[in-house]
Every structure is written in C-alpha cells, then in structure tokens.
Coordinates of C-alpha atoms in Angstrom, one line a residue:
X1 CA 0.0 0.0 0.0
X2 CA 1.4 3.4 -1.0
X3 CA 1.1 6.0 1.8
X4 CA -0.4 9.2 0.7
X5 CA 2.1 11.8 1.9
X6 CA 0.5 14.4 -0.2
X7 CA -3.1 14.9 -1.2
X8 CA -4.5 17.3 -3.8
X9 CA -8.1 18.6 -3.2
X10 CA -10.1 20.1 -6.1
X11 CA -13.6 21.4 -6.7
X12 CA -15.9 20.1 -9.5
X13 CA -18.2 22.9 -10.7
X14 CA -19.7 21.5 -13.9
X15 CA -16.3 20.5 -15.2
X16 CA -16.0 16.8 -14.4
X17 CA -13.9 16.1 -17.6
X18 CA -11.3 18.7 -16.5
X19 CA -11.3 17.2 -13.0
X20 CA -10.5 13.8 -14.4
X21 CA -7.9 15.1 -16.8
X22 CA -6.1 16.9 -14.0
X23 CA -5.7 13.6 -12.2
X24 CA -3.9 12.2 -15.3
X25 CA -1.6 15.3 -15.1
X26 CA -0.8 14.3 -11.5
X27 CA -0.1 10.7 -12.5
X28 CA 2.3 11.9 -15.2
X29 CA 4.6 13.2 -12.5
X30 CA 7.4 11.2 -10.9
X31 CA 5.9 9.7 -7.8
X32 CA 2.5 11.2 -8.8
X33 CA 0.9 7.8 -8.0
X34 CA 1.6 8.7 -4.3
X35 CA -0.7 11.7 -4.4
X36 CA -4.2 11.2 -3.0
X37 CA -6.8 13.0 -5.1
X38 CA -9.8 14.5 -3.4
X39 CA -12.8 15.8 -5.4
X40 CA -15.6 17.8 -3.9
X41 CA -18.7 18.2 -6.2
X42 CA -20.2 21.7 -5.8
X43 CA -22.2 21.4 -9.0
X44 CA -22.6 18.8 -11.7
X45 CA -25.1 17.0 -13.9
X46 CA -26.3 13.6 -13.0
X47 CA -24.1 12.2 -15.7
X48 CA -21.1 14.0 -14.4
X49 CA -21.8 12.7 -10.9
X50 CA -22.1 9.2 -12.1
X51 CA -18.8 9.5 -14.1
X52 CA -17.0 10.9 -11.0
X53 CA -18.4 8.2 -8.8
X54 CA -17.1 5.6 -11.2
X55 CA -13.8 7.4 -11.5
X56 CA -13.4 7.3 -7.7
X57 CA -14.3 3.6 -7.6
X58 CA -11.8 2.7 -10.3
X59 CA -8.8 4.5 -8.7
X60 CA -7.3 3.6 -5.3
X61 CA -6.1 7.1 -4.5
X62 CA -9.2 9.0 -5.6
X63 CA -11.9 10.2 -3.1
X64 CA -15.1 11.8 -4.4
X65 CA -17.4 13.6 -2.0
X66 CA -20.8 15.1 -2.9
X67 CA -22.2 17.4 -0.2
X68 CA -25.4 17.8 -2.3
X69 CA -25.0 21.6 -2.6
X70 CA -22.6 24.3 -3.6
X71 CA -20.4 25.0 -0.6
X72 CA -18.3 27.6 -2.5
X73 CA -14.7 27.3 -3.4
X74 CA -12.9 27.6 0.0
X75 CA -15.5 25.9 2.1
X76 CA -15.7 23.1 -0.5
X77 CA -11.9 22.5 -0.2
X78 CA -12.1 22.5 3.6
X79 CA -15.0 20.0 3.4
X80 CA -12.9 17.8 1.2
X81 CA -10.1 17.8 3.7
X82 CA -12.4 17.1 6.7
X83 CA -14.1 14.2 4.8
X84 CA -10.7 12.7 3.8
X85 CA -9.4 12.8 7.4
X86 CA -12.6 11.2 8.7
X87 CA -12.7 8.5 6.0
X88 CA -9.0 7.5 6.0
X89 CA -7.7 8.6 9.4
X90 CA -4.5 9.7 7.5
X91 CA -2.6 12.9 8.1
X92 CA -0.7 13.8 5.0
X93 CA 2.4 16.0 5.3
X94 CA 1.2 18.3 2.6
X95 CA -2.3 19.3 1.4
X96 CA -2.5 20.9 -2.0
X97 CA -5.7 22.9 -2.6
X98 CA -5.8 23.8 -6.3
X99 CA -7.7 24.6 -9.5
X100 CA -7.9 21.9 -12.1
X101 CA -6.5 24.1 -14.9
X102 CA -3.0 23.3 -13.8
X103 CA -0.1 21.7 -15.6
X104 CA 3.5 20.7 -14.6
X105 CA 6.5 21.2 -16.8
X106 CA 8.8 19.8 -14.0
X107 CA 7.9 16.1 -13.7
X108 CA 9.9 16.0 -10.4
X109 CA 7.5 18.4 -8.7
X110 CA 6.3 15.8 -6.2
X111 CA 9.7 14.5 -5.5
X112 CA 11.1 18.0 -4.9
X113 CA 8.3 18.8 -2.5
X114 CA 8.8 15.7 -0.5
X115 CA 12.6 16.4 -0.2
X116 CA 12.2 19.9 1.0
X117 CA 13.0 21.0 4.5
X118 CA 10.9 24.0 5.7
X119 CA 10.5 25.8 9.0
X120 CA 8.5 24.0 11.7
X121 CA 6.0 26.9 11.7
X122 CA 5.3 26.5 8.0
X123 CA 1.7 27.2 7.1
X124 CA 1.4 27.5 3.4
X125 CA 3.7 27.3 0.3
X126 CA 3.1 29.0 -3.0
X127 CA 5.0 27.9 -6.1
X128 CA 6.1 30.1 -9.0
X129 CA 3.1 30.3 -11.3
X130 CA 3.5 30.7 -15.1
X131 CA 0.3 31.9 -16.7
X132 CA 0.7 30.2 -20.0
X133 CA -1.7 32.3 -22.1
X134 CA 0.0 35.5 -21.1
X135 CA 3.6 34.3 -20.7
X136 CA 3.7 36.1 -17.4
X137 CA 4.3 35.0 -13.8
X138 CA 2.1 35.2 -10.7
X139 CA 3.2 34.8 -7.1
X140 CA 3.9 36.1 -4.6
X141 CA 0.8 38.2 -4.4
X142 CA 1.9 40.5 -1.6
X143 CA 4.9 40.7 0.7
X144 CA 3.1 42.9 3.2
X145 CA -0.2 42.7 5.0
X146 CA -3.0 45.0 3.8
X147 CA -4.3 48.0 5.7
X148 CA -8.0 48.8 6.2
X149 CA -7.6 51.8 3.9
X150 CA -6.1 49.6 1.1
X151 CA -9.0 47.1 1.4
X152 CA -11.5 49.9 1.4
X153 CA -10.0 51.3 -1.7
X154 CA -10.2 48.0 -3.6
X155 CA -13.8 47.4 -2.3
X156 CA -14.8 50.9 -3.6
X157 CA -13.3 50.2 -7.0
X158 CA -15.3 47.0 -7.3
X159 CA -18.6 48.5 -5.9
X160 CA -19.2 51.8 -7.7
X161 CA -20.3 51.2 -11.3
X162 CA -18.3 54.0 -12.9
X163 CA -15.1 53.0 -11.1
X164 CA -15.8 49.3 -11.5
X165 CA -16.0 49.3 -15.2
X166 CA -12.7 51.1 -15.6
X167 CA -11.0 49.1 -12.9
X168 CA -12.1 45.7 -14.4
X169 CA -11.1 46.8 -17.9
X170 CA -7.6 48.0 -16.7
X171 CA -7.2 44.7 -14.7
X172 CA -8.0 42.7 -17.9
X173 CA -5.7 44.7 -20.2
X174 CA -2.7 45.2 -17.9
X175 CA -1.4 41.6 -18.0
X176 CA -1.6 41.6 -21.8
X177 CA 0.9 44.5 -22.0
X178 CA 2.9 44.2 -18.8
X179 CA 4.6 40.9 -18.4
X180 CA 5.7 39.9 -14.9
X181 CA 9.0 38.1 -14.8
X182 CA 9.6 35.1 -12.5
X183 CA 10.4 36.2 -9.0
X184 CA 13.5 34.0 -8.2
X185 CA 13.8 34.9 -4.5
X186 CA 12.2 32.3 -2.2
X187 CA 11.1 34.0 1.0
X188 CA 8.4 34.5 3.7
X189 CA 5.5 36.6 2.3
X190 CA 2.0 37.6 3.3
X191 CA -0.2 36.4 0.5
X192 CA 0.1 33.7 -2.2
X193 CA -2.0 33.1 -5.3
X194 CA -5.1 31.0 -4.8
X195 CA -4.9 28.7 -7.8
X196 CA -2.4 26.4 -6.1
X197 CA -1.9 26.4 -2.3
X198 CA 0.3 23.8 -0.5
X199 CA -0.7 23.6 3.2
X200 CA 1.3 22.0 5.9
X201 CA -0.6 19.4 7.9
X202 CA -0.3 21.6 11.0
X203 CA -1.9 24.6 9.3
X204 CA -4.6 22.4 7.6
X205 CA -5.6 21.0 10.9
X206 CA -6.0 24.5 12.3
X207 CA -8.2 25.9 9.5
X208 CA -10.2 22.8 8.8
X209 CA -13.1 23.8 11.0
X210 CA -13.1 27.4 10.0
X211 CA -15.9 28.9 7.9
X212 CA -15.3 31.1 4.9
X213 CA -18.1 33.7 4.9
X214 CA -18.7 34.1 1.2
X215 CA -19.0 31.9 -1.9
X216 CA -16.1 33.0 -4.0
X217 CA -12.9 35.1 -4.2
X218 CA -10.4 36.4 -1.6
X219 CA -9.5 32.9 -0.6
X220 CA -5.9 34.0 -0.8
X221 CA -6.4 36.6 1.9
X222 CA -8.4 34.1 4.1
X223 CA -5.4 31.7 4.0
X224 CA -2.9 34.6 4.4
X225 CA -4.7 36.2 7.3
X226 CA -5.3 33.1 9.3
X227 CA -1.6 32.2 8.9
X228 CA -0.5 35.7 9.9
X229 CA -2.7 35.8 13.0
X230 CA -1.6 32.4 14.3
X231 CA 2.1 32.8 13.6
X232 CA 2.3 30.4 10.6
X233 CA 4.7 31.2 7.8
X234 CA 3.5 31.8 4.2
X235 CA 6.4 30.9 2.0
X236 CA 7.0 31.6 -1.6
X237 CA 9.2 28.8 -3.1
X238 CA 10.7 29.8 -6.4
X239 CA 12.2 26.3 -6.9
X240 CA 8.7 24.9 -7.3
X241 CA 6.8 25.9 -10.5
X242 CA 3.4 25.2 -12.0
X243 CA 1.6 26.3 -15.2
X244 CA -1.8 27.9 -14.8
X245 CA -3.8 27.6 -18.0
X246 CA -6.6 29.9 -16.6
X247 CA -9.5 27.9 -17.9
X248 CA -11.2 27.7 -14.6
X249 CA -15.0 28.0 -14.3
X250 CA -14.9 31.4 -12.6
X251 CA -13.6 32.9 -15.9
X252 CA -17.1 32.2 -17.3
X253 CA -18.6 34.8 -14.9
X254 CA -19.5 38.2 -16.3
X255 CA -17.0 41.0 -15.2
X256 CA -19.7 42.8 -13.3
X257 CA -20.7 39.7 -11.4
X258 CA -17.1 39.0 -10.6
X259 CA -16.6 42.6 -9.3
X260 CA -19.7 42.2 -7.1
X261 CA -18.4 39.0 -5.6
X262 CA -15.0 40.4 -5.1
X263 CA -16.4 43.4 -3.2
X264 CA -18.5 41.1 -1.0
X265 CA -15.6 38.8 -0.2
X266 CA -13.2 41.6 0.6
X267 CA -15.8 43.3 2.8
X268 CA -16.2 40.1 4.7
X269 CA -12.4 39.8 5.0
X270 CA -12.1 43.4 6.2
X271 CA -14.9 43.2 8.8
X272 CA -13.8 39.7 10.1
X273 CA -10.0 40.2 10.3
X274 CA -9.1 43.8 10.0
X275 CA -11.9 45.5 12.0
X276 CA -13.6 43.1 14.4
X277 CA -10.6 40.8 14.4
X278 CA -8.3 43.4 15.7
X279 CA -10.4 43.7 18.9
X280 CA -10.4 40.0 19.7

C-alpha cells in the first residue's frame, strides 16, 4: 500500500472532464501515484456525478465527496479535507488545494516537494506560477499585510459602477501588455496566489473547522490572514513551479458579477479580520 504523503483537493463545478484530466496530469509526475486526489462536487449534472463516482471507484487514491449543494470554493476545499481525514484517518504531510486548470512542466515536482525542509512553523507554500496564455508569472501576491484603507479602496473600485468598469477593464488589459517576470527569490511573504496552495498538515488542521463567509474570491487573503494571525509562515518557493492555464469555471462569470463577488468577499475579510478581528 502506498502511503499518501501528499493529497490534492479540487472542486468540481460543472467541469468533471477537466477534473479527471487533471488527475492524469498528476499521474504523469514522478511519484505522482503517491498523491491522493480528493474531489468535492459543488455542481454537476447527474451524468457527471455518475462519471465521477465511477472514477473514484476505479482508482485507489481518488476520493469523491458530494455534499449535495454548492459550498463555495474555499468551504468546499475544507469540506474535502475534513471528509478525507474522517474516512481515512490519515494525516498527509502536505495538502494541496488547487484549481484543475494546472499543468506541470517539471515532472519531479512531487519528489522535490517531499525532499524539501521547511521551518516548523510553515503554514502554506506558494510555487512560482507561469500563466501560459499571457507568458507572465504570478506569485507572490503580496509581501506585506494590507491596511484597512487599502482594502476599502479595492472594495470601492469593485462596488461603484463607474469605477468598477474602468478598474475591471484595466485589470483585464494590464497583463496583456505588462509581463511579470519570474520572482527568483524564495522567502516568507504575506499572501500567495489562490490557484495552487500547498498547506502544511499543522496549518490544515488549524483551518479545517473554520468557515469562509462568502461563496467565491479572496481565498488568498483568508489563507494569508489566518496564517498571519496564528504565527504560521506563508512561504514563496521559487524552486517549485506550475503552469496555470486559466481555464477555470470562474472565468465564465461576467465581469460585473465578478466585481460584485470580489467586493462582497473583501468586505467580509475586512470586517472579520481587520476591524472586528483586531479587537479579539
């Protein structure tokens, strides 16, 4: 029996084919067959559910959980971790929470991760992220913690129609013209990109019972802020790299809907951690 030292949790939101294709991507890695694959169904057709159930039954290291409703992205990932722990009793060393539109150029990704030695207070690792369609890099998102004024400014830009339209347009166009080079300096940071988190078991155990107050967006800040407040390290590791193809289901949302959800999620983050949280 292969011990699952690493698990990768993903969400199915009407994209069962991509979910299963991503597992093939994991299996293509050196030691990829050691990675447990946890799928949480937030939304799917009956045919997709049947296909995923069969998929889980046909693979020893695949676990499919269907809560029967859309839990949202972050809460769905946490649900998958809780269910995996309850079903198997196993405590993996690393818990990857990721999108399914991910690829690996470095086939030694799993082996490299297993051979790493990090600080005992490690909370979350973020790899270097190449956005393939833009030929530009993400991560780290922020070295420094936000201020309430910074959050208020971002919320305002996503809330007021006139500001929102120009802000969304600028955010869409900027990466097409300004390419971000790979950051080659591994270091402790505040916030890491949400398409691919690697949590330590200690940190995953801490956040597994927490509740994310909104459906989508700002998961990065939720992970960052809980790590910050409890003394866990968020670490950007430039030696680990993934490719983000950016075909995730959230890209299907209309820009105005995305902006509204972003404003709601950041408002919840601000009120929970930067206003009420400071008095606790």
